[in-house]
Coordinates of C-alpha atoms in Angstrom, one line a residue:
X1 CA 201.9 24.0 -91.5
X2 CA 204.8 23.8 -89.3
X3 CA 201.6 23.9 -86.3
X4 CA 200.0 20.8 -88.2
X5 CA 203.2 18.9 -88.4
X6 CA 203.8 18.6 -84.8
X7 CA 199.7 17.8 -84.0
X8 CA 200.1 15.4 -86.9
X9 CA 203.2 13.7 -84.7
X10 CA 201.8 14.0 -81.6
X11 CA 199.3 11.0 -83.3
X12 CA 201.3 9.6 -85.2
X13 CA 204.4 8.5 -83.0
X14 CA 202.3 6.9 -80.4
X15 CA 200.8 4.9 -83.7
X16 CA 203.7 4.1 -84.5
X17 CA 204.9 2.6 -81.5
X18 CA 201.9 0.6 -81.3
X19 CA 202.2 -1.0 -84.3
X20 CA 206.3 -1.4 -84.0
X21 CA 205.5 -3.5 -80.7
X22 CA 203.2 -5.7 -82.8
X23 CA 204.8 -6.0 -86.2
X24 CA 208.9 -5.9 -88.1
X25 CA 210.0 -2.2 -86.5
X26 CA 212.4 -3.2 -89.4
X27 CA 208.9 -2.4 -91.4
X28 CA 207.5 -0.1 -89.8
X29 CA 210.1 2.6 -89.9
X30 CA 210.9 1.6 -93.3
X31 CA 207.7 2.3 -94.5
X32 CA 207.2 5.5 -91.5
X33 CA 211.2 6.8 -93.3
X34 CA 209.6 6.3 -97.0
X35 CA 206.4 8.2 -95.9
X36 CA 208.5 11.3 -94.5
X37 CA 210.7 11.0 -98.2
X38 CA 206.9 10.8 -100.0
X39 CA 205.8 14.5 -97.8
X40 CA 209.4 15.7 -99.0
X41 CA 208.5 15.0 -102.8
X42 CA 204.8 16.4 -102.4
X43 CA 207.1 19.7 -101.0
X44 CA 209.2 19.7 -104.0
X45 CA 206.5 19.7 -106.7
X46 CA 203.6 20.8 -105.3
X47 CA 204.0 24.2 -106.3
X48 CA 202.7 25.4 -102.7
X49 CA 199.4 24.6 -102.7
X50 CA 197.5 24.3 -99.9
X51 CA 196.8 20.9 -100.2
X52 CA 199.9 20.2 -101.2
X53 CA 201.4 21.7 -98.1
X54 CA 198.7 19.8 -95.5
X55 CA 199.9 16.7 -97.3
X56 CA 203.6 17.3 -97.0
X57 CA 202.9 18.2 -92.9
X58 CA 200.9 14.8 -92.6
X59 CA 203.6 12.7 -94.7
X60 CA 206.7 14.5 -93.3
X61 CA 205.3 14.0 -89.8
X62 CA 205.7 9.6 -89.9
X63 CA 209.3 10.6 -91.0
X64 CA 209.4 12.0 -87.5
X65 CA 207.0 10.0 -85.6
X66 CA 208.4 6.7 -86.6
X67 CA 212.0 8.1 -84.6
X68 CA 210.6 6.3 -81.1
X69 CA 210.1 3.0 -83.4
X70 CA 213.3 3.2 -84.7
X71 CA 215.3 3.7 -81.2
X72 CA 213.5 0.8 -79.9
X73 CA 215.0 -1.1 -83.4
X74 CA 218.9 0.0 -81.9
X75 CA 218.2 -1.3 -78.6
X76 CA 216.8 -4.6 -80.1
X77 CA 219.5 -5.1 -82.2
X78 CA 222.5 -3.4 -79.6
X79 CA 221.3 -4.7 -76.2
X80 CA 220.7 -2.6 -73.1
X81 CA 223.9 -2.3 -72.4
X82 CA 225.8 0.2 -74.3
X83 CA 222.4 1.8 -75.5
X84 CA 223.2 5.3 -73.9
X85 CA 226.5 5.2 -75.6
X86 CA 225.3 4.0 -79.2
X87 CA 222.4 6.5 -79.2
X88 CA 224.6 9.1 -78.0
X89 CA 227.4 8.5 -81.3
X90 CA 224.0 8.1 -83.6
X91 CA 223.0 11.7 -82.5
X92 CA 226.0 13.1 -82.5
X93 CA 226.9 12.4 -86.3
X94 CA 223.1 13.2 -87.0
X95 CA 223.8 16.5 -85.4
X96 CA 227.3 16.6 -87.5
X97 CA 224.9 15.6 -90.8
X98 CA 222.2 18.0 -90.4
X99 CA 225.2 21.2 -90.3
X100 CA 226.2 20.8 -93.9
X101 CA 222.6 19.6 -95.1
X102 CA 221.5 23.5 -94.0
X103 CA 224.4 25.1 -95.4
X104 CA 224.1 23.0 -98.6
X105 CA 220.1 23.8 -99.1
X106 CA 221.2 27.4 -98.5
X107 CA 223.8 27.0 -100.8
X108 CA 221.2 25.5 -103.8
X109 CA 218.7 28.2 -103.3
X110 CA 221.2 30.5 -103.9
X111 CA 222.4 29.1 -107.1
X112 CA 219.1 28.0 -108.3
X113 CA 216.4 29.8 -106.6
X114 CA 214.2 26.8 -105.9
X115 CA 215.1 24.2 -103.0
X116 CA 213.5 21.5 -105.7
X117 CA 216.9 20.2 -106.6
X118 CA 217.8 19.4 -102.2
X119 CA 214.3 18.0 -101.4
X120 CA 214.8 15.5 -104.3
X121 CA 218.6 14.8 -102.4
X122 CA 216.6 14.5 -99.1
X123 CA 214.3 11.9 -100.9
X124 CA 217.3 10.2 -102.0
X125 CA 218.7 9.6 -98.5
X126 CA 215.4 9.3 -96.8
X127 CA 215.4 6.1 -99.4
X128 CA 218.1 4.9 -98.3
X129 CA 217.6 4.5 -95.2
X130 CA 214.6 2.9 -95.4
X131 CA 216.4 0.4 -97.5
X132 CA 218.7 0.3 -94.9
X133 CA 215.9 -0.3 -91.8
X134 CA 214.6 -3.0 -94.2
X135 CA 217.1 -5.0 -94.8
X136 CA 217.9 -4.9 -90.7
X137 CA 218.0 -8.4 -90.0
X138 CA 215.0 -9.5 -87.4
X139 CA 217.8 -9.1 -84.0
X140 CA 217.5 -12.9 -81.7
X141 CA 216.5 -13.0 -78.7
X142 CA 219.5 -13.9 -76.1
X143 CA 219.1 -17.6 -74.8
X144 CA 218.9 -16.4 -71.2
X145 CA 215.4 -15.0 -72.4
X146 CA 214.5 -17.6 -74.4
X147 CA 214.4 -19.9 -71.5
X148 CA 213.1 -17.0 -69.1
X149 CA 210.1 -17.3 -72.0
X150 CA 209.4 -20.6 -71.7
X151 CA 209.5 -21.0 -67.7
X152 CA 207.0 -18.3 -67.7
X153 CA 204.6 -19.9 -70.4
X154 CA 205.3 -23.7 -68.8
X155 CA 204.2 -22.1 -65.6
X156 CA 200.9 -20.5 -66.6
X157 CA 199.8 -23.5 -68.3

């Protein structure tokens, strides 16, 4: 399953990508984050059946594929130049987030024996951040490029 995941991605990001350079990325990895959180509850209750775990890898994998969409959504909204430097603080307290997350998950099976009660937290912040990317406000375009725009349209005309 973990096989089918990453084939699934290996479609599904370039997809993604595609349709975040011709519609709202503010959409697209809204809907690519609420996706993932839909595998993650398929994983929590479908009592590990196969189907259930083809559909998880297949969901799951547009929470991961939709990461190039949602990159290209900083450096709309940031600019180019501090992009190196904002991606590089995003990773680094992604890196610091995902430490306690494993402990934590460890920590639940232990008590309750099922990882039910964490995949229904992970659905909870996968929510959230796609209410976060939705709400992103639609970034505009610097006036430099604006006019850049319309020289190159006036011109071809």
């Amino acid at each position: 399953y973990v096989g089918l995941t990453a084939l699934a991605t290996v479609v599904i990001r370039p997809l993604t990508g595609w349709l975040g350079d011709r519609q709202s990325k503010q959409t697209v990895g809204a809907i690519g984050v609420l996706l993932g959180a839909a595998g993650l509850a398929v994983l929590a209750y479908g009592d590990g059946a196969w189907w259930a775990l083809v559909l998880f890898a297949v969901l799951f994998s547009f929470g991961d594929g939709v990461n190039s969409v949602t990159w290209a959504l900083v450096g709309d909204v940031f600019g180019r130049a501090h992009f190196a430097t904002i991606r590089g603080w995003i990773s680094m307290f992604q890196s610091f987030a995902s430490m306690p997350a494993a402990v934590y998950t460890g920590w639940i099976y232990d008590r309750t024996q099922s990882y039910t009660q964490v995949l229904l937290a992970f659905v909870i912040c996968y929510g959230a951040a796609a209410v976060v990317l939705w709400l992103i406000p639609q970034p505009s375009r610097p006036e430099r490029l604006e006019v850049a725009a319309g020289r190159a349209l006036g011109a071809s005309s």
